[in-house]
Structure formats: C-alpha cells, structure tokens
PDB file of C-alpha atoms in Angstrom:
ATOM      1  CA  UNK A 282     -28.210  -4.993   9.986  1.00  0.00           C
ATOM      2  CA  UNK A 283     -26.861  -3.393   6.375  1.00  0.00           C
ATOM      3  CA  UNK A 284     -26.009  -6.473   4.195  1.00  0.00           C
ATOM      4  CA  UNK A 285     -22.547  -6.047   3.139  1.00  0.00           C
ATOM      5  CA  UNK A 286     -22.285  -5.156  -0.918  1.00  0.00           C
ATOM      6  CA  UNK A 287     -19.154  -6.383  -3.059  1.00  0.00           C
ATOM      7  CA  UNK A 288     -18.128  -4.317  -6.058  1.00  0.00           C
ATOM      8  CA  UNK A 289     -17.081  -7.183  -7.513  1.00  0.00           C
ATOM      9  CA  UNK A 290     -16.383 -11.127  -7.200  1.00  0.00           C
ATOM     10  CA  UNK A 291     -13.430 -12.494  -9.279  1.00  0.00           C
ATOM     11  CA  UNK A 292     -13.455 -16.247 -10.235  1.00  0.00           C
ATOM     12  CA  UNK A 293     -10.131 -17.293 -11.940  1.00  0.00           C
ATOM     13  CA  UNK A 294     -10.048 -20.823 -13.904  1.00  0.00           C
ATOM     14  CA  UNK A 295      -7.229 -21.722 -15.776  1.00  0.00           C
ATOM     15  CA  UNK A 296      -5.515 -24.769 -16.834  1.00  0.00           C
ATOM     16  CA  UNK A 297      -2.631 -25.573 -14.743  1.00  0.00           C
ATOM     17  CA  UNK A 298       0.716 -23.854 -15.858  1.00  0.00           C
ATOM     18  CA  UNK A 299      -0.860 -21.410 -17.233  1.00  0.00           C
ATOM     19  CA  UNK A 300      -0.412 -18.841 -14.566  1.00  0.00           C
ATOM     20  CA  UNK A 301      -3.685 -19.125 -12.692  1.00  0.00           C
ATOM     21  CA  UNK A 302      -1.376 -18.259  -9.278  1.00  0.00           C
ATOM     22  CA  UNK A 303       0.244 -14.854 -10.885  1.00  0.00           C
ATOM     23  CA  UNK A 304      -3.501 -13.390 -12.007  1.00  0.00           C
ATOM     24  CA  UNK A 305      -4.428 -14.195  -8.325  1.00  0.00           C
ATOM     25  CA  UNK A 306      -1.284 -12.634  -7.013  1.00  0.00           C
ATOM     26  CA  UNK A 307      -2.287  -9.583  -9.569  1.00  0.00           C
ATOM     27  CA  UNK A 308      -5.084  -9.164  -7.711  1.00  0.00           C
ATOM     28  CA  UNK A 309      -4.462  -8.965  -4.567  1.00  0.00           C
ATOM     29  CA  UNK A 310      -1.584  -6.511  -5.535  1.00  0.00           C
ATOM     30  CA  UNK A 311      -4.626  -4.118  -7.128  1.00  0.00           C
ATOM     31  CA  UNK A 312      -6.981  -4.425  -4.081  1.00  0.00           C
ATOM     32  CA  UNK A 313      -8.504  -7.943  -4.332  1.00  0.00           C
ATOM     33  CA  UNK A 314      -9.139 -10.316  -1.173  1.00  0.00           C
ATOM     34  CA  UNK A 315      -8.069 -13.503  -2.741  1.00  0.00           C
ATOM     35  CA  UNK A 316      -7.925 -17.246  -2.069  1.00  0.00           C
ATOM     36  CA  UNK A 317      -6.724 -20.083  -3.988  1.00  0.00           C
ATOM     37  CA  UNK A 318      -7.716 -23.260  -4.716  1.00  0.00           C
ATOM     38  CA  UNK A 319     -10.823 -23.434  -2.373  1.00  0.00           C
ATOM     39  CA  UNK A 320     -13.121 -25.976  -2.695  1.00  0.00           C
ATOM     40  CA  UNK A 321     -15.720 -24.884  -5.013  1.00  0.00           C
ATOM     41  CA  UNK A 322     -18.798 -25.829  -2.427  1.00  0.00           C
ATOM     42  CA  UNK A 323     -17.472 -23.529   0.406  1.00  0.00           C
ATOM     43  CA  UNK A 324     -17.414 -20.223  -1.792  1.00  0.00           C
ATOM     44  CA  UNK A 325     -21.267 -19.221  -1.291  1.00  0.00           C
ATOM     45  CA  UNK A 326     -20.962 -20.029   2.265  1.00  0.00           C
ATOM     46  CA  UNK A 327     -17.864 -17.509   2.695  1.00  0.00           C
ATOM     47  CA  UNK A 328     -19.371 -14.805   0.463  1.00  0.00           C
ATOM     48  CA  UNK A 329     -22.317 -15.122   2.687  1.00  0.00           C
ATOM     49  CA  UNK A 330     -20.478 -14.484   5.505  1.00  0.00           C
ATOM     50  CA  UNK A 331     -18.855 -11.849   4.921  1.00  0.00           C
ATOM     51  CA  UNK A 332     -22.470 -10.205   3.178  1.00  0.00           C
ATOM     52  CA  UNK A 333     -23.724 -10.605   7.112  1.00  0.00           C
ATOM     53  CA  UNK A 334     -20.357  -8.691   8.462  1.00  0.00           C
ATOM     54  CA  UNK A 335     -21.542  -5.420   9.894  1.00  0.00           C
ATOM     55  CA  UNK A 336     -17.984  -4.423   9.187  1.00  0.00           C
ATOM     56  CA  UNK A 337     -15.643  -4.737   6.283  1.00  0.00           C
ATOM     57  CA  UNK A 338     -13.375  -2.807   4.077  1.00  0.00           C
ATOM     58  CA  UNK A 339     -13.594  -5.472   0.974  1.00  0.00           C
ATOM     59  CA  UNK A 340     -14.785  -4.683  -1.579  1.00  0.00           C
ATOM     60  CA  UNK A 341     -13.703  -6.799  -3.503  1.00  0.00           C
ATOM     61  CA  UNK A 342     -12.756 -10.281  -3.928  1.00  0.00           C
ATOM     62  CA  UNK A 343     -11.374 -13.040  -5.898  1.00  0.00           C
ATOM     63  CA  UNK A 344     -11.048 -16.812  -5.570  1.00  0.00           C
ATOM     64  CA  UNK A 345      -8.775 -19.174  -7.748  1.00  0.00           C
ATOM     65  CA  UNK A 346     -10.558 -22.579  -8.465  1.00  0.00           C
ATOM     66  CA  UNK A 347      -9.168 -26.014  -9.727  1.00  0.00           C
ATOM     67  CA  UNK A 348     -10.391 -28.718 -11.984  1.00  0.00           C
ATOM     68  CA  UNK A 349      -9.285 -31.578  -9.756  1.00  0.00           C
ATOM     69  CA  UNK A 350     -12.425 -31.219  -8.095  1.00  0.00           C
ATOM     70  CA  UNK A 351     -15.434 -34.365  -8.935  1.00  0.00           C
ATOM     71  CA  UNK A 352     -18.122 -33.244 -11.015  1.00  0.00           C
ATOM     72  CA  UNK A 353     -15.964 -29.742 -11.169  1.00  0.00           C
ATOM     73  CA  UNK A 354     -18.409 -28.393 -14.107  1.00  0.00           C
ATOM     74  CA  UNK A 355     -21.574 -29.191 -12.127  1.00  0.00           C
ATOM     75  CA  UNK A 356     -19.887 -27.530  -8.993  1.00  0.00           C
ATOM     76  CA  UNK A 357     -18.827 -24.485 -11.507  1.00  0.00           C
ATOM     77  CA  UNK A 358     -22.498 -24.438 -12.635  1.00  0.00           C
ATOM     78  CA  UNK A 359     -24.135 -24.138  -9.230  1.00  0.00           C
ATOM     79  CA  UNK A 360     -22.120 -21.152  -8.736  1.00  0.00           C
ATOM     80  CA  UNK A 361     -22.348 -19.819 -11.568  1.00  0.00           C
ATOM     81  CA  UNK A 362     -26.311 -19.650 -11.059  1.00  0.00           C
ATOM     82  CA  UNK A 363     -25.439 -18.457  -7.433  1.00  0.00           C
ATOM     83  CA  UNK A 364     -23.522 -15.618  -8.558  1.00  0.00           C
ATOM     84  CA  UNK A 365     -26.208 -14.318 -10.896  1.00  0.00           C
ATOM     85  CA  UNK A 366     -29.123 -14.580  -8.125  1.00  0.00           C
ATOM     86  CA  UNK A 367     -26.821 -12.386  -6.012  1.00  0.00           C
ATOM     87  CA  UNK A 368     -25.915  -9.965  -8.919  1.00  0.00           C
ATOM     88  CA  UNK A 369     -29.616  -9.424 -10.029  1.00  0.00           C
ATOM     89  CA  UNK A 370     -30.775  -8.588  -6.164  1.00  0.00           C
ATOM     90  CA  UNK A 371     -28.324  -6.263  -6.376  1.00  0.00           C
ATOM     91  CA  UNK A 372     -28.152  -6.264  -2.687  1.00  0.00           C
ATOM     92  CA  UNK A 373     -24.898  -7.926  -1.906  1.00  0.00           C
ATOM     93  CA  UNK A 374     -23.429  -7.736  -5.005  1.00  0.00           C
ATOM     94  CA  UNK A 375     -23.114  -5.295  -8.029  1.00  0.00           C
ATOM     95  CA  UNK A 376     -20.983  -7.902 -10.193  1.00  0.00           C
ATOM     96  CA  UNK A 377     -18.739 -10.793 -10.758  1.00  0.00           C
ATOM     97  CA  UNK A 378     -16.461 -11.530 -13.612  1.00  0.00           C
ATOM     98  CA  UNK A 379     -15.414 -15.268 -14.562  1.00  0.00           C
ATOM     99  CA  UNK A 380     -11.325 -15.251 -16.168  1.00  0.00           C
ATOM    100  CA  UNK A 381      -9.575 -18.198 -17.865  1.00  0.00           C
ATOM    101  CA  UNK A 382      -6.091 -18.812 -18.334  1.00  0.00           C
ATOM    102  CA  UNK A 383      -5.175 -20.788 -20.684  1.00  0.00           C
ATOM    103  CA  UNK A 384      -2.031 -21.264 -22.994  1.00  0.00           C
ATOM    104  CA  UNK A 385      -0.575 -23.905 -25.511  1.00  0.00           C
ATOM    105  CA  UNK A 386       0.134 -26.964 -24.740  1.00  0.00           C
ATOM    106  CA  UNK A 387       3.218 -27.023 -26.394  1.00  0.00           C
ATOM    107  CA  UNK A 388       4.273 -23.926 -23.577  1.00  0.00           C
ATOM    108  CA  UNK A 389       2.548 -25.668 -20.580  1.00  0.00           C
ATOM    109  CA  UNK A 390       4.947 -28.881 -20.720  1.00  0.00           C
ATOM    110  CA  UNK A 391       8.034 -26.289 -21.608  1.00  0.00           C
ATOM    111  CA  UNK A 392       6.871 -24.795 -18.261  1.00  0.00           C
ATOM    112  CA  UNK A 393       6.195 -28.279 -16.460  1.00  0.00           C
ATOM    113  CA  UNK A 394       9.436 -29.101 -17.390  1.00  0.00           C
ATOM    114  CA  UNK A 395      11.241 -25.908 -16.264  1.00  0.00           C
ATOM    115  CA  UNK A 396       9.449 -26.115 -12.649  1.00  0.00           C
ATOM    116  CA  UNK A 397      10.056 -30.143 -12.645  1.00  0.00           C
ATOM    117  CA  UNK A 398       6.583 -30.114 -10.799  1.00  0.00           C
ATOM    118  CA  UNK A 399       3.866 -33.050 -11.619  1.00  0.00           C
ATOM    119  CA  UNK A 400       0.930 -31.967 -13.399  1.00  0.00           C
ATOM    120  CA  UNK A 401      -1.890 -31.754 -10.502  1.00  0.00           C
ATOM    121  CA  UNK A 402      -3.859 -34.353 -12.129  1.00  0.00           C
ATOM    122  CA  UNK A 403      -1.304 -36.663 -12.548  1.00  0.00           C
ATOM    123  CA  UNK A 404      -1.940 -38.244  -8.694  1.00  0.00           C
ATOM    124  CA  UNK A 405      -0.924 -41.441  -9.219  1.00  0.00           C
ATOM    125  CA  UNK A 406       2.157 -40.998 -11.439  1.00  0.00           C
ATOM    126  CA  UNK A 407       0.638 -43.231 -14.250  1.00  0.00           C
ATOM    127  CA  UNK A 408       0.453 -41.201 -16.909  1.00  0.00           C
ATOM    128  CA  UNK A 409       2.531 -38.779 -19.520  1.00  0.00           C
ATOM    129  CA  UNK A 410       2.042 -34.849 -19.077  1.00  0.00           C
ATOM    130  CA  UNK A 411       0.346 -34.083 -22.463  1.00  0.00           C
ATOM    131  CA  UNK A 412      -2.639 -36.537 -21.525  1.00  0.00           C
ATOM    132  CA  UNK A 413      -2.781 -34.894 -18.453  1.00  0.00           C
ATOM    133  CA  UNK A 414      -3.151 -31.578 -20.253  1.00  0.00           C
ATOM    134  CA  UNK A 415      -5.402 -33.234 -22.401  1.00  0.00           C
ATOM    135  CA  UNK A 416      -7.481 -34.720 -19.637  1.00  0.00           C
ATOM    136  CA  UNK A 417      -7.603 -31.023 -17.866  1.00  0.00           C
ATOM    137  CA  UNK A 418      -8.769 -29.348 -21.327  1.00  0.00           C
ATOM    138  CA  UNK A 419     -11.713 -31.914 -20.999  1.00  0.00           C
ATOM    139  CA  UNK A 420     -12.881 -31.321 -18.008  1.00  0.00           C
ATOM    140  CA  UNK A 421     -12.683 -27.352 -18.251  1.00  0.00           C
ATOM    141  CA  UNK A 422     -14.143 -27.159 -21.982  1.00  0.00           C
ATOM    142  CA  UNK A 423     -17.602 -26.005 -21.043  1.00  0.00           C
ATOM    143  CA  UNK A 424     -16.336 -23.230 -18.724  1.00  0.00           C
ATOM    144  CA  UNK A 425     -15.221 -21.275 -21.076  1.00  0.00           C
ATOM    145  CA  UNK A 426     -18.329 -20.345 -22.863  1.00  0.00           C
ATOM    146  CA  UNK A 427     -19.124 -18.684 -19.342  1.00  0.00           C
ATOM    147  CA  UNK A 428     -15.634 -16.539 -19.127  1.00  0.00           C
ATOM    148  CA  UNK A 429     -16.128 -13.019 -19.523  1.00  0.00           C
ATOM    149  CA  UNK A 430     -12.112 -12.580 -19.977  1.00  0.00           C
ATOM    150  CA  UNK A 431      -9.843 -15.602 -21.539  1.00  0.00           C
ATOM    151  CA  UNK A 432      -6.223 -14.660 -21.689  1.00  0.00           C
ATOM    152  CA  UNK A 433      -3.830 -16.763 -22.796  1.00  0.00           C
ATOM    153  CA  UNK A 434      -0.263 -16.866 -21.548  1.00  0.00           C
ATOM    154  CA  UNK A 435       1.312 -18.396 -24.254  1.00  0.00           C
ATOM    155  CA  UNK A 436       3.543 -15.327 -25.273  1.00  0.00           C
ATOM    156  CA  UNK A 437       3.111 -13.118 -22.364  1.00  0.00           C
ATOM    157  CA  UNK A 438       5.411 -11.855 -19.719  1.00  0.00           C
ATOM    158  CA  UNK A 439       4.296 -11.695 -16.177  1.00  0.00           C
ATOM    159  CA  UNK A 440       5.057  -7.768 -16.653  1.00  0.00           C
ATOM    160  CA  UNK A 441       2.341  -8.190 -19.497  1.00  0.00           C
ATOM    161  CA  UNK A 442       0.050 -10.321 -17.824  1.00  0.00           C
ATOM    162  CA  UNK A 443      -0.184  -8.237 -14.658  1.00  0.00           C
ATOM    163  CA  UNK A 444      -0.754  -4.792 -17.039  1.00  0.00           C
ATOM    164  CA  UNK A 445      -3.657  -6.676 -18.903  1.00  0.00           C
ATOM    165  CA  UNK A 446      -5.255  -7.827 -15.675  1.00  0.00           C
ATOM    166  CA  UNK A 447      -4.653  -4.245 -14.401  1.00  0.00           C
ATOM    167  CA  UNK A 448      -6.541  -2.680 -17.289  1.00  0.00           C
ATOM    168  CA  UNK A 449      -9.358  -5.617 -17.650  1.00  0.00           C
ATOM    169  CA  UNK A 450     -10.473  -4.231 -13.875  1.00  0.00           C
ATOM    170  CA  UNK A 451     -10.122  -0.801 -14.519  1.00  0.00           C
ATOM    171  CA  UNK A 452      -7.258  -0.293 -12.005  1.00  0.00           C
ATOM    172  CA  UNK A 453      -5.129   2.778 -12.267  1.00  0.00           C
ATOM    173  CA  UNK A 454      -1.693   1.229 -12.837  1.00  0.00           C
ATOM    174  CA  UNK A 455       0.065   4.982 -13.241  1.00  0.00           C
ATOM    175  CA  UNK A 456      -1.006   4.922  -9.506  1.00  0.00           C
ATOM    176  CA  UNK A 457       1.650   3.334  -7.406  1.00  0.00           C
ATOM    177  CA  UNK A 458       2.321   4.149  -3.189  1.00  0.00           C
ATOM    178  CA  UNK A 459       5.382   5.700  -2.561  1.00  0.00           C
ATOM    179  CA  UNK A 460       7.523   5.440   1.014  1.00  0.00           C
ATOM    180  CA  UNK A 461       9.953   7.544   1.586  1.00  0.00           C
ATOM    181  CA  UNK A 462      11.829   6.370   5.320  1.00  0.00           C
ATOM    182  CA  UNK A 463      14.281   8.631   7.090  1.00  0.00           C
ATOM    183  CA  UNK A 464      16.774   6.632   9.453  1.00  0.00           C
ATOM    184  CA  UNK A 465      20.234   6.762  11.337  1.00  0.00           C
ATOM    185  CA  UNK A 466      22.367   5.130  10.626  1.00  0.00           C
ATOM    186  CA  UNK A 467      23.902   4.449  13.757  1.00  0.00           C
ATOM    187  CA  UNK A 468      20.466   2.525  14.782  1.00  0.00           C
ATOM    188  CA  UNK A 469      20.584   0.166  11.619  1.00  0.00           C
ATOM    189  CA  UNK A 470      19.358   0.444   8.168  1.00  0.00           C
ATOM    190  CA  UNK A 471      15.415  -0.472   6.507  1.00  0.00           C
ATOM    191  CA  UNK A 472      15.088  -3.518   5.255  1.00  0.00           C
ATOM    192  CA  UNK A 473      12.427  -2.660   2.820  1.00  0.00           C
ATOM    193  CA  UNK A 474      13.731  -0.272   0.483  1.00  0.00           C
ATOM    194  CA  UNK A 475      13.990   0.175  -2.983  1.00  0.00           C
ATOM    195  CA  UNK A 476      16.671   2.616  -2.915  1.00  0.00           C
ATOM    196  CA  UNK A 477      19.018   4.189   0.028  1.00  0.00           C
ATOM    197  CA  UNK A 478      20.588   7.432   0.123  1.00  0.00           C
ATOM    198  CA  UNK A 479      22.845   9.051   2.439  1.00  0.00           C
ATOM    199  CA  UNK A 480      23.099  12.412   3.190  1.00  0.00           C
ATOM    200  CA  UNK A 481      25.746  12.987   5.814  1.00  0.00           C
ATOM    201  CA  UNK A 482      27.998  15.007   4.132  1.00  0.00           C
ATOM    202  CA  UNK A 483      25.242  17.598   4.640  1.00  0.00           C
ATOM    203  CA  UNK A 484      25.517  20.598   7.111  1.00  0.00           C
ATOM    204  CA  UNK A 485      24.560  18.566  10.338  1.00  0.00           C
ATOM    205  CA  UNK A 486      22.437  20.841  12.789  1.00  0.00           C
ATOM    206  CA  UNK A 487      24.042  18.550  15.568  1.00  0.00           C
ATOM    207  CA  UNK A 488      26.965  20.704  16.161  1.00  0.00           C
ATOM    208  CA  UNK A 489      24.936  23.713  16.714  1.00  0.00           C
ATOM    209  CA  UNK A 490      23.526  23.870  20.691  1.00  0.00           C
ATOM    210  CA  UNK A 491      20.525  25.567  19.451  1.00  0.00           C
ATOM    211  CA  UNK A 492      19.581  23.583  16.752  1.00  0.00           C
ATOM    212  CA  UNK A 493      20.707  20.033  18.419  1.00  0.00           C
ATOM    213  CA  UNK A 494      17.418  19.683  20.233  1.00  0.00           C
ATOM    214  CA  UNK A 495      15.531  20.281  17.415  1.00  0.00           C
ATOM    215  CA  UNK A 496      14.374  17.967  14.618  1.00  0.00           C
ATOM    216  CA  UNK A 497      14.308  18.004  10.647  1.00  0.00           C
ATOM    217  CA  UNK A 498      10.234  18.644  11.028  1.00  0.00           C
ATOM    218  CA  UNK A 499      11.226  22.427  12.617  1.00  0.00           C
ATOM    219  CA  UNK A 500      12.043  25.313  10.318  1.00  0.00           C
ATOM    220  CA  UNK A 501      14.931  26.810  11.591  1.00  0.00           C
ATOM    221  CA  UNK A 502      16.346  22.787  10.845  1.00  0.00           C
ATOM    222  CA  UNK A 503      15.228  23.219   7.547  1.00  0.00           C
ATOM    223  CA  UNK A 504      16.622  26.581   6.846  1.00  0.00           C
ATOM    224  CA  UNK A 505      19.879  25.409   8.094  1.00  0.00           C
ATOM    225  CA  UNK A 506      20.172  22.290   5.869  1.00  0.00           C
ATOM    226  CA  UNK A 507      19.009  23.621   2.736  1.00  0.00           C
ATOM    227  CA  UNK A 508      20.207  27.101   3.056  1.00  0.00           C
ATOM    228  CA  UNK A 509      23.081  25.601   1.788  1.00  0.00           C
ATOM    229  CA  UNK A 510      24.727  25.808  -1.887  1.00  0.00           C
ATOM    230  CA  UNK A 511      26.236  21.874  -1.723  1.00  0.00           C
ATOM    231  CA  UNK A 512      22.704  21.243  -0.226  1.00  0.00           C
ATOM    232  CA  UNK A 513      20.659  22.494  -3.325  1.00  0.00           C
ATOM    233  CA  UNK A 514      22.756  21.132  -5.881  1.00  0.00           C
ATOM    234  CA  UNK A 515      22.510  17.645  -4.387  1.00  0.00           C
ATOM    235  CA  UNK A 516      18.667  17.672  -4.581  1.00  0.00           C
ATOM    236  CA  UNK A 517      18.099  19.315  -7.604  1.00  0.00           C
ATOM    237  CA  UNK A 518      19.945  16.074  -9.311  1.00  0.00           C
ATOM    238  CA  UNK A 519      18.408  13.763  -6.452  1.00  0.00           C
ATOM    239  CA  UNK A 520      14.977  14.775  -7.633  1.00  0.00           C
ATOM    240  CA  UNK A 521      16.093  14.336 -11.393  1.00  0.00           C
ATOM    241  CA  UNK A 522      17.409  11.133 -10.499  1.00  0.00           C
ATOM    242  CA  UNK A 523      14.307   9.990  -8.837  1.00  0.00           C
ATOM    243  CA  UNK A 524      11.629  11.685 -11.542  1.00  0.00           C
ATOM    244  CA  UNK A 525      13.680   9.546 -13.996  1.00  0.00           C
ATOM    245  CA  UNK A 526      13.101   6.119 -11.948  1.00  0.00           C
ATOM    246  CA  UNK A 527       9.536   6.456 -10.658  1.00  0.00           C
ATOM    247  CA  UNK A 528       7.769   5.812 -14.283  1.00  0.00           C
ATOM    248  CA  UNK A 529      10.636   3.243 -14.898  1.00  0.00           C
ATOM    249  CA  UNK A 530       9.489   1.231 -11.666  1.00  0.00           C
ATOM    250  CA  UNK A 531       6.316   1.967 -12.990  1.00  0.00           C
ATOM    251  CA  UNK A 532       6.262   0.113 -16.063  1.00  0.00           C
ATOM    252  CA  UNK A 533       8.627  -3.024 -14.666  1.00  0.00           C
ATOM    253  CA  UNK A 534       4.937  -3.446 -12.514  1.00  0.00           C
ATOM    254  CA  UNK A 535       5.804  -2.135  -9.604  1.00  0.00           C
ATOM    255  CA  UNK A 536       2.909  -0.976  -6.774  1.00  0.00           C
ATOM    256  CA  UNK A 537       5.405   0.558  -4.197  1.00  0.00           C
ATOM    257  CA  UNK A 538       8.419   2.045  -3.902  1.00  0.00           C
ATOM    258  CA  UNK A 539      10.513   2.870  -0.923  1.00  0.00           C
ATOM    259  CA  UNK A 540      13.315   5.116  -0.476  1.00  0.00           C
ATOM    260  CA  UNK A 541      15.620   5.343   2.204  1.00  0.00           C
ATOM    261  CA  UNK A 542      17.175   8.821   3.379  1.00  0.00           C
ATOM    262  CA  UNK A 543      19.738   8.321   5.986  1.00  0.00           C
ATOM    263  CA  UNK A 544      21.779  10.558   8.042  1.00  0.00           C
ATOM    264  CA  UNK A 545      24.051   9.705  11.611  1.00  0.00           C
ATOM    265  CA  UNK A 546      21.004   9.990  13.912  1.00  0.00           C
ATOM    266  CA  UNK A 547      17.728  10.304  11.381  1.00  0.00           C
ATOM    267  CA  UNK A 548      16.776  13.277  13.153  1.00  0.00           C
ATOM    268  CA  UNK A 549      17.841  16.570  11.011  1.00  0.00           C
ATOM    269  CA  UNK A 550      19.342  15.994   7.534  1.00  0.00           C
ATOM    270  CA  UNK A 551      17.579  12.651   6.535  1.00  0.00           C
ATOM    271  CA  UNK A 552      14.076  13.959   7.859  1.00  0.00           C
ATOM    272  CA  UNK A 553      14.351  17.358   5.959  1.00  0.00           C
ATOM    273  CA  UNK A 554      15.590  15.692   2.661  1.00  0.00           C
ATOM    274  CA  UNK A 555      12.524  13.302   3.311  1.00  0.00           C
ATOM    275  CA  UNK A 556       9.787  15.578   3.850  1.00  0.00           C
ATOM    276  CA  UNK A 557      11.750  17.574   0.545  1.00  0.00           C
ATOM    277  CA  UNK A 558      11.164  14.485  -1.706  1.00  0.00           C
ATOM    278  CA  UNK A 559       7.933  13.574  -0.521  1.00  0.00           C
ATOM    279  CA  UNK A 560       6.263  17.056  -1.206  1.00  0.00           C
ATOM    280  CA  UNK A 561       8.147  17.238  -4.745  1.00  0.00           C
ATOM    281  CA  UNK A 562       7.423  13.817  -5.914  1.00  0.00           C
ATOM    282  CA  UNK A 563       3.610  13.914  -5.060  1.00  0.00           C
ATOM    283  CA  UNK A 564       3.479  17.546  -6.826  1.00  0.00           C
ATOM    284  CA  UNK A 565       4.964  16.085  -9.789  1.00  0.00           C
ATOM    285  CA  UNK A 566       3.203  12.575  -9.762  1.00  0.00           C
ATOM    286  CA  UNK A 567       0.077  12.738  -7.608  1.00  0.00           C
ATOM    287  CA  UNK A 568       0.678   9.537  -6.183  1.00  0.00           C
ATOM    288  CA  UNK A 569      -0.210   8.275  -2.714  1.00  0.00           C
ATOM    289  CA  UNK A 570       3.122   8.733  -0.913  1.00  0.00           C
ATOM    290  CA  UNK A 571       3.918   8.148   2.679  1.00  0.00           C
ATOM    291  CA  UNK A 572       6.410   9.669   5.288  1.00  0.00           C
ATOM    292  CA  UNK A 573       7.976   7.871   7.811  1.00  0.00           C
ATOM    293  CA  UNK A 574      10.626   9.232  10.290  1.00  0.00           C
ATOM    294  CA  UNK A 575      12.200   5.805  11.978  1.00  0.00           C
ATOM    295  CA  UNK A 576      14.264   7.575  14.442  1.00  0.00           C
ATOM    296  CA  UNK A 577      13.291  10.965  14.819  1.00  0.00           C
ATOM    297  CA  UNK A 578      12.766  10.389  18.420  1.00  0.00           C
ATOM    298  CA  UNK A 579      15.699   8.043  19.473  1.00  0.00           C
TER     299      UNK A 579
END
C-alpha cells in the first residue's frame, strides 16, 4: 500500500477573539481540509489515518487548536516533535506550517463586547475578561517562538486577513470559479446566484416549428438568437458589465461567482447567452468557469 503524502499540515493557534475561526474558514475556502478545536492528542492519530488511506484527494490540511486544553504547551510540544519526524521522512509529509493569531488586548475585549460571548476560559464566570486574556497570553507564550507566521488582527479587515492568508500559502487569489446557470423561468429561479439576468425580450426560437425542438447548444439556435442586431448590442454591454464586476468580486474576496441567465423555458435564449459568456469570460480571465443548463431538458 502507497502511504498517503500531504503537501502540507496547517496548525492555527491564536488567542481567542482574535479570529482563529476566519483563518480556518480561509482555508478551507483555498483548498484546506480543516477542523477546529480538536483535541490536541487525537491529531497524530487522524493524520495517520488518513497517511494509510489508499485513496484521497487531500492534500492538504489544517486543524484549529485551543488553549483550554491541560498541560496545552506540553500537548503542543509532542506535536510539534511529531510533525517534524513526519516532515524529515518525507514519506507522508513534505511540510507543516504553525500560524498565530493574535491581536491587542485592548481590540479583543472591544470584540468580546460586540459578540457579548464569554471569554472561553472564563468557565466558571468568576473572573473579569482582561485576566482572562491575560491568563490565555500565559499559557500560549511559548508557542510562539515555534510559529512560522504570527499575524495580528488588530487593524485588519477580514477582506485583509483572508488576502494575507491567501498569499502566506501561495494560493492564486486572481483565480476564482465562475458558474454561469441557464434556467426558465417558468420552472423557478437559482437560489445560488450572484447575479440574474433575463433575456426574454430576445428573438425566442419557440415560435419557429423548426427550431422549437431544438436547444440553445445547436447552431442553427444560435444563429437565430444572435443573428440579431438588439441581440448583439445587449451582449456587447452585458460582457462590459460583467468584465467590470469579475475583478471587483475579486478583490471584496470572493472564490465563486454565479450568474444566472434566464429565459421562459431555459432551453434557447438563456442557454446560448450562457455558453456566450462562459467562452468570453474564460478567454478574457482564464478562470475555471462552469456551465450549467438547469432546464434544457424539461
């Protein structure tokens, strides 16, 4: 049996508030299998598990940890030492990276406050929230002589968080997926989409008996709806319109987009716009776009 081989293991410490939860969320947005707040003990026993799985697509992984644990910097140290047996036998795993959050304390009891959440240490509801940070700084003060990446939130946006994460892994962030859906209208709209557009006021191919059979993916369908003077104005702007957004969602963080294109039945107009935009924006863009026809066969 071929051991399994990560790329890379992710360990992500950070004192509470500090936005531990939106790095891991980060990650699993750019590819990461993550898991939160697992006991620190049961980590080499899952890693091993999956370095016995004949099959997996992860590659990579990440796991959130928390001080509340006892003896949390022993734990930490065990698998610390773990981790760099594994990395050196380079035979389940080609790296790990250790990342702590941290940020002021004046801005983790702003944040406290705002949530109106206990701090996680504070189990008996005996004591204030800045001993509690206090406390927490204690017990995590020699872990971060091992990070490889501290961050602190202090100032940071979670648009600006996410981008440095992003970047720290090497993670194309000009890469995003694109879907662009074609639907009727008659059968309902998507629920997930960014943006919906309608394009019945196009020539419909319906009214024609030998086109009505046919569907948006045939050429003479395609001919007829574009062939058309009204037809080429509206996606000459459409695709200006949507070549303008796509960097915009882009920078606001985004990692997909959807698009709705919707005619009467989603079989002729909204399935020739859709296969229009999809070839033009992956021309333009080179991202990984998708097509998917809802109702070309209702």
């Amino acid at each position: 049996m071929k051991n399994k081989i990560f790329d890379i293991v992710a360990i992500v410490i950070g004192i509470s508030g500090s936005g531990k939860t939106n790095v891991i969320k980060t990650l699993e947005d750019i590819d990461f299998y993550s898991i939160d707040n697992l006991p620190i003990k049961f980590i080499p026993n899952i890693l091993e598990n999956f370095f016995d799985a004949e099959k997996s697509n992860i590659k990579k992984i990440a796991f959130g940890i928390d001080s509340r644990e006892i003896n949390f910097l022993e734990k930490f140290e065990k698998l610390k030492d773990y981790l760099s047996i594994k990395k050196k036998e380079k035979k389940t795993l080609l790296d790990y990276k250790i990342l702590f959050i941290d940020a002021s304390d004046k801005i983790l009891c702003r944040r406290f406050q705002e949530t109106r959440r206990k701090h996680p240490l504070n189990i008996q509801n005996d004591s204030f929230l800045e001993q509690n940070i206090k406390k927490e700084r204690d017990i995590l003060m020699g872990v971060i002589k091992h990070a490889d990446k501290i961050i602190d939130t202090s100032d940071l946006s979670v648009i600006r968080l996410k981008t440095i994460i992003k970047n720290y892994f090497n993670y194309d962030s000009e890469k995003i997926i694109i879907n662009i859906i074609s639907f009727g209208f008659k059968y309902g709209l998507p629920y997930d989409v960014s943006m919906m557009f309608d394009v019945r006021f196009l020539p419909n191919p319906y009214y024609v008996d030998e086109l009505k059979n046919l569907t948006g993916n045939d050429e003479k369908i395609v001919d007829f709806v574009l062939n058309n003077l009204e037809t080429k104005k509206f996606v000459e702007k459409l695709l200006d319109f949507i070549f303008y957004l796509i960097p915009l969602f882009i920078k606001e963080g985004k990692n997909y987009i959807s698009f709705g294109v919707g005619c009467t039945g989603g079989k002729h107009r909204s399935v020739v716009i859709t296969n229009l935009l999809a070839r033009e924006i992956k021309n333009k863009f080179l991202h990984n776009t998708n097509i998917i026809h809802r109702d070309i066969n209702k």
